[in-house]
Structure formats: structure tokens, C-alpha cells
PDB file of C-alpha atoms in Angstrom:
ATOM      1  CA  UNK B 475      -1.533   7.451  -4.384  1.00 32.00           C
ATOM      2  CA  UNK B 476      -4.458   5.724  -6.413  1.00 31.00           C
ATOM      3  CA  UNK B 477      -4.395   1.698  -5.548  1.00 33.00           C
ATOM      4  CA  UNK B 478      -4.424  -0.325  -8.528  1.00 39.00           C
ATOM      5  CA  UNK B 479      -8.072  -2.352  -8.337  1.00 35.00           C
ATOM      6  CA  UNK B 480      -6.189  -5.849  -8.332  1.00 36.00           C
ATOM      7  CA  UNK B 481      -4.891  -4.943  -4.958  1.00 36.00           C
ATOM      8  CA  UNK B 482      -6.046  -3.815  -1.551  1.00 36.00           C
ATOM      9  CA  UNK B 483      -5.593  -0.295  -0.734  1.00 35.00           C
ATOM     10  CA  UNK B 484      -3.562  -0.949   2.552  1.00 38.00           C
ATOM     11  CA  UNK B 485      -1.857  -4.253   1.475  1.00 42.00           C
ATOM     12  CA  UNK B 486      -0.416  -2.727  -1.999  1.00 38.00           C
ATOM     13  CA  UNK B 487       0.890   0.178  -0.277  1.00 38.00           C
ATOM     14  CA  UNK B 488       2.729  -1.602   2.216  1.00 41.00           C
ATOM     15  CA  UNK B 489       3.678  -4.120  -0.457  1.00 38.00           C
ATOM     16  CA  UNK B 490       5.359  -1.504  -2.485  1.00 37.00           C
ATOM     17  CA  UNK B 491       7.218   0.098   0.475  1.00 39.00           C
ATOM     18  CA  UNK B 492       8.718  -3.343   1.590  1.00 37.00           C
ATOM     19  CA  UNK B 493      10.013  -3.871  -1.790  1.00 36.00           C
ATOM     20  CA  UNK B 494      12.805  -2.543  -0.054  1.00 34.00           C
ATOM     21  CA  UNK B 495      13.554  -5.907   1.509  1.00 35.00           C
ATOM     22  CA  UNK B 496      15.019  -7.289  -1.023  1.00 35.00           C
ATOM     23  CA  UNK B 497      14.613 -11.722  -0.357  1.00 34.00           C
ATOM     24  CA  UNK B 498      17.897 -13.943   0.169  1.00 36.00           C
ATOM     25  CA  UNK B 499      16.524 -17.191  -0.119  1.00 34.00           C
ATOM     26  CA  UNK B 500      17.936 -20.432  -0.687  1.00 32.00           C
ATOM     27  CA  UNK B 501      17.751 -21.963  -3.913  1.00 33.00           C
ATOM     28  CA  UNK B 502      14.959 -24.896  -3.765  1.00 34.00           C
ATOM     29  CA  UNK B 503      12.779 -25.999  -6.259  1.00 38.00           C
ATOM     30  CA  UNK B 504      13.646 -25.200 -10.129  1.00 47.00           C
ATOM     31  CA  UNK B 505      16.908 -25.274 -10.838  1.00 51.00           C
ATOM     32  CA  UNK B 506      18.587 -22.425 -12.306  1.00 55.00           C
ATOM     33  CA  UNK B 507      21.102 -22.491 -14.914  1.00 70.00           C
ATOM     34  CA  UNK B 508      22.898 -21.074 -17.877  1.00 77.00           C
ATOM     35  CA  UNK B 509      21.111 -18.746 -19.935  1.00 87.00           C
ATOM     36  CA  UNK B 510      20.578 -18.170 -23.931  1.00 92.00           C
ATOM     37  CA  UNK B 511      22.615 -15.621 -24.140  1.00 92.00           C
ATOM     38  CA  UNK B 512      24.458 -13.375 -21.663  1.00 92.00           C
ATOM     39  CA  UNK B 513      23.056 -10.139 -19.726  1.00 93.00           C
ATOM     40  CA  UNK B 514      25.297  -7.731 -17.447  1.00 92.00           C
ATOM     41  CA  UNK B 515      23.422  -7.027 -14.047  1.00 94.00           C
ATOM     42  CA  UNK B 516      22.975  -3.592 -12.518  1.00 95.00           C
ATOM     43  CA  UNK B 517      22.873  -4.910  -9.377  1.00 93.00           C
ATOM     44  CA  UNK B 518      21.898  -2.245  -7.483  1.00 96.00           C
ATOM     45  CA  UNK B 519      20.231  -2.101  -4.531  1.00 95.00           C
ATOM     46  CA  UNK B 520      16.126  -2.848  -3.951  1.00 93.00           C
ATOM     47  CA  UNK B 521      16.454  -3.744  -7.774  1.00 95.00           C
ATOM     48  CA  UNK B 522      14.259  -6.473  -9.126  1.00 94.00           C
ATOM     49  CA  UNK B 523      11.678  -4.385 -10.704  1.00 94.00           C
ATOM     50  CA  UNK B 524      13.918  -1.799 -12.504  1.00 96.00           C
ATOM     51  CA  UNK B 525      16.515  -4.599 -13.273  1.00 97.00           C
ATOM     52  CA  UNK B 526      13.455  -6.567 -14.570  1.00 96.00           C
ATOM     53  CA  UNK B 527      12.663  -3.570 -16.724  1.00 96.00           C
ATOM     54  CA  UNK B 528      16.139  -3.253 -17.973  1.00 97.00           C
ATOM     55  CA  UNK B 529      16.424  -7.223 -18.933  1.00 97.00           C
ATOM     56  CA  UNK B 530      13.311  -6.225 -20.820  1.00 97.00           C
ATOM     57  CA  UNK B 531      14.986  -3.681 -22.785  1.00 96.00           C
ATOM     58  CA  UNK B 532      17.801  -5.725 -23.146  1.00 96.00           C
ATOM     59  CA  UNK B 533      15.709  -8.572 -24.789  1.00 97.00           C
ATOM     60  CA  UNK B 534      14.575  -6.279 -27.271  1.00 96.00           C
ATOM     61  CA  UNK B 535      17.838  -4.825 -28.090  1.00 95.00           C
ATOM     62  CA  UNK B 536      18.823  -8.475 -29.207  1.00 95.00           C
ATOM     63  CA  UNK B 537      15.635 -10.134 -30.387  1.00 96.00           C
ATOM     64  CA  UNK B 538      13.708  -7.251 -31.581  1.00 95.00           C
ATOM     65  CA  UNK B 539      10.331  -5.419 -30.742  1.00 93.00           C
ATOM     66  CA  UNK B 540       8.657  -8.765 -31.188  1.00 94.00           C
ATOM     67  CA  UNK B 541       9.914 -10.884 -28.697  1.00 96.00           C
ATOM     68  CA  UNK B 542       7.315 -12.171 -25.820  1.00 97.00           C
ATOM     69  CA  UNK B 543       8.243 -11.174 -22.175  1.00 97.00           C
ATOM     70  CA  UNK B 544       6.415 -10.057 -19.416  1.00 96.00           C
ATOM     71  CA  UNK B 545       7.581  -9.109 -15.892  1.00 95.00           C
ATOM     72  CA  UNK B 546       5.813 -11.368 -13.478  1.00 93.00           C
ATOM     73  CA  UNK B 547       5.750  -9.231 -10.133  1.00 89.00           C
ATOM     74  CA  UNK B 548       3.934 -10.449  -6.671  1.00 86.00           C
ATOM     75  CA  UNK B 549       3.838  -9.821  -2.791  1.00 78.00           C
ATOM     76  CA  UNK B 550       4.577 -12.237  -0.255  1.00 62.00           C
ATOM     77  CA  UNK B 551       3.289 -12.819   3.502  1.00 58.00           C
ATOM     78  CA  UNK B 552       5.515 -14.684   5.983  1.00 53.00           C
ATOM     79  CA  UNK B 553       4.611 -15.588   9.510  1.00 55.00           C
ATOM     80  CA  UNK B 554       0.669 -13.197   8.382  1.00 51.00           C
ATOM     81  CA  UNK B 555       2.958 -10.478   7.931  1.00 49.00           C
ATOM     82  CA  UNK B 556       3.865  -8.716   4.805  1.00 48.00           C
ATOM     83  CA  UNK B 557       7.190  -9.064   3.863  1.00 46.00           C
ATOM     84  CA  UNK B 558       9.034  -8.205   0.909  1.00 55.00           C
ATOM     85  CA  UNK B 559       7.743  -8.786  -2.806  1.00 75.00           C
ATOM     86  CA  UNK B 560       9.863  -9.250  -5.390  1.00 87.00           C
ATOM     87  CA  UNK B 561       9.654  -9.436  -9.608  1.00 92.00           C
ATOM     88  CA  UNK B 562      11.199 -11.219 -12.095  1.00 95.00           C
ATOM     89  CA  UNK B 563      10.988 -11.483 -16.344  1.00 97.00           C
ATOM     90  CA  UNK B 564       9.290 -14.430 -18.122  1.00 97.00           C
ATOM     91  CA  UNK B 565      10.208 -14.396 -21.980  1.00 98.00           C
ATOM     92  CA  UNK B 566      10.437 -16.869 -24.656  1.00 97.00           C
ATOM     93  CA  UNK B 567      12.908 -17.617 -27.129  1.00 96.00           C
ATOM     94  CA  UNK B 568      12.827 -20.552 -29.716  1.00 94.00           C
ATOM     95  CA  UNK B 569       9.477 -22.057 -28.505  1.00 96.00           C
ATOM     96  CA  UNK B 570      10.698 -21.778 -24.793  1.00 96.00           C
ATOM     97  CA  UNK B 571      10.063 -20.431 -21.677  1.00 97.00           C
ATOM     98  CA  UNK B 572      11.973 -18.716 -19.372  1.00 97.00           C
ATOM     99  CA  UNK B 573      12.459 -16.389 -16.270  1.00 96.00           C
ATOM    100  CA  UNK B 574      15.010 -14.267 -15.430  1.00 97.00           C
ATOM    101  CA  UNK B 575      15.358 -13.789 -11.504  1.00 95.00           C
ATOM    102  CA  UNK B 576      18.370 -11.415  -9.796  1.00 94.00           C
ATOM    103  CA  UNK B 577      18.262 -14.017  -7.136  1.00 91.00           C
ATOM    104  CA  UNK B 578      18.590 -17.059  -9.008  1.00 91.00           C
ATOM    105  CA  UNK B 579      19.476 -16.300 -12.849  1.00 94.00           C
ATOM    106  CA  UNK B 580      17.955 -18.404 -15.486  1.00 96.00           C
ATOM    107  CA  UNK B 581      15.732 -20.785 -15.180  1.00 95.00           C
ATOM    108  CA  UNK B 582      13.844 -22.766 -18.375  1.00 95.00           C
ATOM    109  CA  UNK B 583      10.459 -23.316 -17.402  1.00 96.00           C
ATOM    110  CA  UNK B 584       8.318 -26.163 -17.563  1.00 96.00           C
ATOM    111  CA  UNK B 585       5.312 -24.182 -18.452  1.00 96.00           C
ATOM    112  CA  UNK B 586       4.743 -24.590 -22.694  1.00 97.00           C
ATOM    113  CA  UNK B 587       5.014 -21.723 -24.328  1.00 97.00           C
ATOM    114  CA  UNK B 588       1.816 -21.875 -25.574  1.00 97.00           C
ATOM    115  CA  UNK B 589       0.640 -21.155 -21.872  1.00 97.00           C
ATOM    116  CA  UNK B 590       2.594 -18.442 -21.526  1.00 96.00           C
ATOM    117  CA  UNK B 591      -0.254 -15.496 -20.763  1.00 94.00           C
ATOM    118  CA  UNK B 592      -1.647 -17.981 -17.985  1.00 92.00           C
ATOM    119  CA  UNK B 593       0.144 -15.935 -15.433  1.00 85.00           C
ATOM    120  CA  UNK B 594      -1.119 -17.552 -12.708  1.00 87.00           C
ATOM    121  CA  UNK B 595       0.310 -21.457 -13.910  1.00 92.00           C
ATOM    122  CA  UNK B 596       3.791 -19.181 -14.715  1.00 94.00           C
ATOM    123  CA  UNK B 597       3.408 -17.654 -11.343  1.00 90.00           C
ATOM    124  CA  UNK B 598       3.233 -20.723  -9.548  1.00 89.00           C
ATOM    125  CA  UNK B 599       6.190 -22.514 -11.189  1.00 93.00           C
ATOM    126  CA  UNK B 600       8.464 -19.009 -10.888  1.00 92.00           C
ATOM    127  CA  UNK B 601       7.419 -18.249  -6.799  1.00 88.00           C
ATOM    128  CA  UNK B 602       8.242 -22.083  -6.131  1.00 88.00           C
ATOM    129  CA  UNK B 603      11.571 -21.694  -5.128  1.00 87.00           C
ATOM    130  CA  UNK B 604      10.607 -19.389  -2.012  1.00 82.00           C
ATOM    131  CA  UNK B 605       7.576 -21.746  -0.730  1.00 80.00           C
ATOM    132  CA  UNK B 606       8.372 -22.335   2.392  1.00 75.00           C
ATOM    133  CA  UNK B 607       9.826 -19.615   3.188  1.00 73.00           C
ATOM    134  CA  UNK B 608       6.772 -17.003   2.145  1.00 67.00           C
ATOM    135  CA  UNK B 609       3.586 -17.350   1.011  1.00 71.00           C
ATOM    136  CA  UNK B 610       3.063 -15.575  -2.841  1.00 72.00           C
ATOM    137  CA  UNK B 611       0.114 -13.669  -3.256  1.00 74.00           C
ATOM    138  CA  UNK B 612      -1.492 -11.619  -6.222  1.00 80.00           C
ATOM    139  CA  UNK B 613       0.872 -12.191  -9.015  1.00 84.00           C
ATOM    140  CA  UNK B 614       0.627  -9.707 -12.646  1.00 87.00           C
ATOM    141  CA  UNK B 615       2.227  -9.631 -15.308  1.00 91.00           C
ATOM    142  CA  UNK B 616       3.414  -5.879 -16.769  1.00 91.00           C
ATOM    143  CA  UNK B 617       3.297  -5.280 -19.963  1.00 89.00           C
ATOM    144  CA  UNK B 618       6.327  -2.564 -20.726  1.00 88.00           C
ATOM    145  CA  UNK B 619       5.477  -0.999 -23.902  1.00 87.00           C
ATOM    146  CA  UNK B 620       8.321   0.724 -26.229  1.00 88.00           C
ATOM    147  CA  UNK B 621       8.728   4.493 -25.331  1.00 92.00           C
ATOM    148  CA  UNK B 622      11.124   6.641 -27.280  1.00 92.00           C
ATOM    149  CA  UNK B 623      14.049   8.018 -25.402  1.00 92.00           C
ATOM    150  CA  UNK B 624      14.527  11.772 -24.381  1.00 89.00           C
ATOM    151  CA  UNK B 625      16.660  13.608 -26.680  1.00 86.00           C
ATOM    152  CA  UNK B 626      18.855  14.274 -23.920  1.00 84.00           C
ATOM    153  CA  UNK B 627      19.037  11.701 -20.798  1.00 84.00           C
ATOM    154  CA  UNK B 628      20.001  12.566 -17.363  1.00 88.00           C
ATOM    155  CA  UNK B 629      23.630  13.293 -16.180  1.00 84.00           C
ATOM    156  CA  UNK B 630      25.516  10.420 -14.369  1.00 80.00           C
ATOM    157  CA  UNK B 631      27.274  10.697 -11.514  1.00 86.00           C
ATOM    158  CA  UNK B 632      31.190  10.262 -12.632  1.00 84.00           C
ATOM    159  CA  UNK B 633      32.708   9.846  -8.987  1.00 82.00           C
ATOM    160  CA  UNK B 634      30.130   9.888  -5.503  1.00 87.00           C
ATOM    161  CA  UNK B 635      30.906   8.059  -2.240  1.00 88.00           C
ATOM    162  CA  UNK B 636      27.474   7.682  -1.364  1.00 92.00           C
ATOM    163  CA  UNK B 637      26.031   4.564  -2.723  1.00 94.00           C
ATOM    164  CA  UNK B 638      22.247   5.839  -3.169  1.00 94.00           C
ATOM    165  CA  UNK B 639      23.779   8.345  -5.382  1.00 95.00           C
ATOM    166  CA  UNK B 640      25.862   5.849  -6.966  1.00 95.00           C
ATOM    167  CA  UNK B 641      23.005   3.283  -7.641  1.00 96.00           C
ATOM    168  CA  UNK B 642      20.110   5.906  -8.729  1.00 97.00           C
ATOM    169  CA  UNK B 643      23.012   7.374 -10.980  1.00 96.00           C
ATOM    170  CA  UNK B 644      22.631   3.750 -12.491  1.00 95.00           C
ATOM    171  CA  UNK B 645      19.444   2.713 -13.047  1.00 97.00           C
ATOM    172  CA  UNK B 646      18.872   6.112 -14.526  1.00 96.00           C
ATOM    173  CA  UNK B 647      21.598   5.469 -17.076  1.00 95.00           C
ATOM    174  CA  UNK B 648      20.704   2.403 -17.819  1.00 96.00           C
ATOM    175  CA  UNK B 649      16.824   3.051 -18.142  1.00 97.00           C
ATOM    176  CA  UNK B 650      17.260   6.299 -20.151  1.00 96.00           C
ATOM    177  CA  UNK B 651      18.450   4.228 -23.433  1.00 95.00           C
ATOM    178  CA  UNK B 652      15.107   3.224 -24.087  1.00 95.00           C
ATOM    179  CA  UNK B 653      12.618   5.450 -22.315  1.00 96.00           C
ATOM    180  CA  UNK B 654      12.620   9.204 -20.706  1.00 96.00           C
ATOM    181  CA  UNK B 655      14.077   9.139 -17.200  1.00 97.00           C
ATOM    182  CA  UNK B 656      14.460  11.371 -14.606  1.00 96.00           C
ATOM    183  CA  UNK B 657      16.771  12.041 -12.144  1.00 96.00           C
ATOM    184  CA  UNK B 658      15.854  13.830  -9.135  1.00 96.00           C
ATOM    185  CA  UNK B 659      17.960  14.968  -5.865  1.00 96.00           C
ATOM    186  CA  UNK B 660      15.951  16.188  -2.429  1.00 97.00           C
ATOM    187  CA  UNK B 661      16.131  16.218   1.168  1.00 97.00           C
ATOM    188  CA  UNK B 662      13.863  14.691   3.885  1.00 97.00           C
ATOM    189  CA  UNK B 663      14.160  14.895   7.468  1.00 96.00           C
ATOM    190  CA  UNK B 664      15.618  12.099   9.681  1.00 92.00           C
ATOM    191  CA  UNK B 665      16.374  12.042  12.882  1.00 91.00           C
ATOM    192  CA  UNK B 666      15.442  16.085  13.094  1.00 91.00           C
ATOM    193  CA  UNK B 667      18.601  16.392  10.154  1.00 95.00           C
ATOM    194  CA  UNK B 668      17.658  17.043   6.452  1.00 95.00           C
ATOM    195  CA  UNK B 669      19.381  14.024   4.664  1.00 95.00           C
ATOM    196  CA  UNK B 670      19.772  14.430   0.920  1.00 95.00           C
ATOM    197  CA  UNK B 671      18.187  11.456  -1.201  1.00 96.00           C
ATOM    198  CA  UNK B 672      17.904  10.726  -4.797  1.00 96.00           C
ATOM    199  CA  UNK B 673      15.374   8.699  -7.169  1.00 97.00           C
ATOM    200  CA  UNK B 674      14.847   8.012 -10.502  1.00 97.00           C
ATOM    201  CA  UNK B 675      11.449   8.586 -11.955  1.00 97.00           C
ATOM    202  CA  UNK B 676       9.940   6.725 -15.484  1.00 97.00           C
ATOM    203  CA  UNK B 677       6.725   5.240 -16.974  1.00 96.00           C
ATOM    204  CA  UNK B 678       6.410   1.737 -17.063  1.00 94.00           C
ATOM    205  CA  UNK B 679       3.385   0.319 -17.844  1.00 91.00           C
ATOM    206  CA  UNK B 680       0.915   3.084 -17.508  1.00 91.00           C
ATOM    207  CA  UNK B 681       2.344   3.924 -14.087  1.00 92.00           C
ATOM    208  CA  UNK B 682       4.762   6.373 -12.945  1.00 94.00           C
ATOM    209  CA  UNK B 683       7.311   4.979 -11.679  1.00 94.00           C
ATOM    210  CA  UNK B 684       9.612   6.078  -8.819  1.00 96.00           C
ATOM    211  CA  UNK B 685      12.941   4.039  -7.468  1.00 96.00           C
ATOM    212  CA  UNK B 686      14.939   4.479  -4.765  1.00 96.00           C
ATOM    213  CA  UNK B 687      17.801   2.372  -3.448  1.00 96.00           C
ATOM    214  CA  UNK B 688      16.874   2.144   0.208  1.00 94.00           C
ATOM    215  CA  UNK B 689      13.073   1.582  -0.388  1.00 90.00           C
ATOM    216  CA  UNK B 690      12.661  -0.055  -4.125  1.00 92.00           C
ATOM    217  CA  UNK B 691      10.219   1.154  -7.303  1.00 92.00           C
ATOM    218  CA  UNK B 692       6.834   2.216  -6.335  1.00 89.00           C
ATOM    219  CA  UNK B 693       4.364   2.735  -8.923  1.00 89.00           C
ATOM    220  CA  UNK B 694       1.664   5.435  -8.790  1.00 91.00           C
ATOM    221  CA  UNK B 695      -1.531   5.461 -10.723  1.00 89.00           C
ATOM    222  CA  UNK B 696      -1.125   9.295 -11.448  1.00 90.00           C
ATOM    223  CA  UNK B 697      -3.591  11.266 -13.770  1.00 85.00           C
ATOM    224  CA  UNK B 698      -0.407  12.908 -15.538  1.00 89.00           C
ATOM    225  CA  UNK B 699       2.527  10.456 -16.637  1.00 92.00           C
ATOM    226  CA  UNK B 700       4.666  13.453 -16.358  1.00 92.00           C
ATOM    227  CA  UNK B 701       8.486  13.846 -15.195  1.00 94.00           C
ATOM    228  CA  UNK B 702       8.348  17.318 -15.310  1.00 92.00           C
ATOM    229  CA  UNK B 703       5.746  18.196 -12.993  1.00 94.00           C
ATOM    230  CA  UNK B 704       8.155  18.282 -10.170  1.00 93.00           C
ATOM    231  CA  UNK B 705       5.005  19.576  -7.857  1.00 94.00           C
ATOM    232  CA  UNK B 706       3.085  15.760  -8.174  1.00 95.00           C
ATOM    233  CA  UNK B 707       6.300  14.496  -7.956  1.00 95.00           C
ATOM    234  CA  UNK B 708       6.631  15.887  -4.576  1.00 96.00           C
ATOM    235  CA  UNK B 709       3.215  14.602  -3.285  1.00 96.00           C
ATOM    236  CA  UNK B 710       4.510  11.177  -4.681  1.00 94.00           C
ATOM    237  CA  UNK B 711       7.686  11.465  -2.971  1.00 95.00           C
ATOM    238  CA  UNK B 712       6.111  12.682   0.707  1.00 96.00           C
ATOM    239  CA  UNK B 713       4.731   9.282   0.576  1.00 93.00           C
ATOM    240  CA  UNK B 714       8.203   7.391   0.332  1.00 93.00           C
ATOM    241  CA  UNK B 715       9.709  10.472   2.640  1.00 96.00           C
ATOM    242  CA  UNK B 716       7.487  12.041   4.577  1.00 96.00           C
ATOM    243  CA  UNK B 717       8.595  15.417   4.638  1.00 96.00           C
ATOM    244  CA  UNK B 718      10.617  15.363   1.360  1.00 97.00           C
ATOM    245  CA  UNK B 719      11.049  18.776  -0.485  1.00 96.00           C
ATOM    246  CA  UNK B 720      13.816  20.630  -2.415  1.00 96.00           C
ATOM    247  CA  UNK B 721      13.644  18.247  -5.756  1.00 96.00           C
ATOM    248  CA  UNK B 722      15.530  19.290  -8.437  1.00 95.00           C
ATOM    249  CA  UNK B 723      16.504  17.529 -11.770  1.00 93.00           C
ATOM    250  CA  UNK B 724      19.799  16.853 -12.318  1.00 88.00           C
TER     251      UNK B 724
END
């Protein structure tokens, strides 16, 4: 994987496999409350960036191509370990800000609007709920540009027991409205047993993009955006799952 120059080669990697730690914090600091207008979770597992991404798609379905959001992600550090990181949506509607965080909801911002591509003020208003408990570090904004859908999306799972199944099924649904997704099924080896696994693969800000329930979204710098090329895809993958081969499209 190529390491994004805002972050350090070891620290980003491990911050992107601990996504899968999803935080449970308790609510302190800004105060969360009801929205401007109403938005059906995934909630799915290891799911702030993609559900960040989908909120984003959902704002434009309602406001249009023009409305401002960003999704503010950033790593934490507890105890001078890395622990999980997390992401959430900034946007503005009316002359206001706001963020949009799985854990926590809505929350109007005290930031003006007119501050709203200082990412670092936004960034310490929207990580001040979880002081205390972690320490923030090297917050970005991502910028998801409009991609035109596939002709033909992936097929859903209609009826699976196995909830990584069940949430990739999901978020591959759900993301393939507004951008081509892919679906992929492989194995990996665990515990000296090949255990199938499944992830959903997009582009999302000049990255491609791969999530998996029990480990989160990691984006790769990759010199072809390509969900086809089911060889990088692979290479991509090993570094999730060691070991993981068979990958096929569903």
C-alpha cells in the first residue's frame, strides 16, 4: 500500500486496520440533537467511514450537487497506543453547520459557516466529545466527488446467516446508487482453516476503497482506481488477510 504523505507510513497503516474498533464513548461535550431532516442508518458493523459516505450521498439526493459537506476523518491514541479512529460528516444547510456522527447523531456546530474549510477549528469542536477518553490526531477532510453509477450494481444477498455477508451485502447496496461498487467473496486462512470473507470495494476520494465488517474501510493509494483488476485487488486484500485468495465478484 502507498501511505498518503499527511500520515506516517507505520501509524496510517495501523490506523486504518484498527478502524475496526469501532469507539463507544460516552456522550460529553456538544450536545447532540435532532437533525434537519431525517436519515435511515446502515448500521453495520466497523461503519463510520462508508456510513459517512452514504450520508454524503444522501445529502445530495435531497439538497442537490451543491450542497457543502465534507467527511472529517482522524486517528486517535489512548494510553500512547493507537486505538481506533473514527469519521464523521460536516455539512451545512441554511447558513449552518453541522456533523453527522453514528455515535452521537446530530450535532449543530458552533463553528460559522463561513469557517467551514478550517478543518482543523471543525476538527477540534467535532473530536471534543471523546477528549478524555483518546487523544485525536491528524484530522482531513475528504472530498467525495460525484461518480456515475454502474449500469448494473452488485447482487444482494436476499437471505445469509452470516452477518459479514449480511453487512457487506449492505453497504454495497447502498453505495452502488451513486457510484460503481464491487462486491467480492474470498477465503483466508485462520486458525490453519480457509474461512470465507467478503468486502466491498469503491473509489472515494481518489482512493480505492476496500470495507470489511470485521476490520473497517481501508483506503489504498493505488496507481489504477480499478474494480476489475481482481489481481491488485488481491495484493490489497493480503494486506487486510494475509493469505487471502479465491476473489470472485458476485
Amino acid at each position: 500500500m502507498t501511505i498518503p504523505s499527511t500520515f506516517a507510513a507505520s501509524g496510517w497503516f495501523r490506523l486504518l486496520l484498527v478502524f475496526t474498533l469501532m469507539l463507544k464513548l460516552s456522550s460529553t461535550g456538544l450536545c447532540a440533537e435532532a437533525g434537519p431532516f431525517r436519515y435511515a442508518r446502515m448500521g453495520v458493523a466497523n461503519g463510520c467511514l462508508v456510513e459517512s459516505i452514504a450520508f454524503g450521498d444522501a445529502l445530495r439526493e435531497r439538497f442537490g450537487e451543491d450542497v457543502w459537506y465534507r467527511v472529517l476523518q482522524w486517528g486517535a491514541e489512548a494510553d500512547a497506543e493507537v486505538v481506533a479512529g473514527h469519521a464523521v460528516v460536516v455539512f451545512e444547510l441554511g447558513g449552518q453547520l453541522w456533523s453527522y456522527d453514528i455515535n452521537r447523531g446530530f450535532t449543530r456546530l458552533e463553528t460559522p459557516a463561513e469557517a467551514r474549510e478550517n478543518f482543523a477549528r471543525v476538527a477540534k469542536e467535532t473530536t471534543a466529545p471523546y477528549l478524555g477518553k483518546i487523544k485525536p490526531y491528524f484530522p482531513l477532510y475528504l472530498h467525495d466527488l460525484p461518480q456515475p453509477p454502474a449500469a448494473a450494481g452488485p447482487r444482494p444477498y436476499d437471505d445469509v446467516s452470516n452477518p459479514e455477508f449480511r453487512d457487506a451485502g449492505i453497504v454495497a447496496e447502498r453505495l452502488s446508487v451513486h457510484r460503481p461498487v464491487a462486491l467480492v467473496e474470498f477465503t483466508y486462512p485462520k486458525d490453519g482453516v480457509e474461512q470465507p470473507g467478503a468486502v466491498v470495494v469503491f473509489v472515494s476520494s481518489g482512493r480505492l476503497c476496500v470495507y470489511s465488517p470485521p476490520k473497517g474501510t481501508v483506503p489504498f493509494r493505488t496507481r489504477m482506481l480499478s474494480l476489475e483488476n481482481l489481481r491488485q485487488l488481491q495484493e490489497l486484500l493480503r494486506r487486510i488477510y494475509p493469505g487471502a485468495g479465491n476473489l470472485k465478484k458476485r
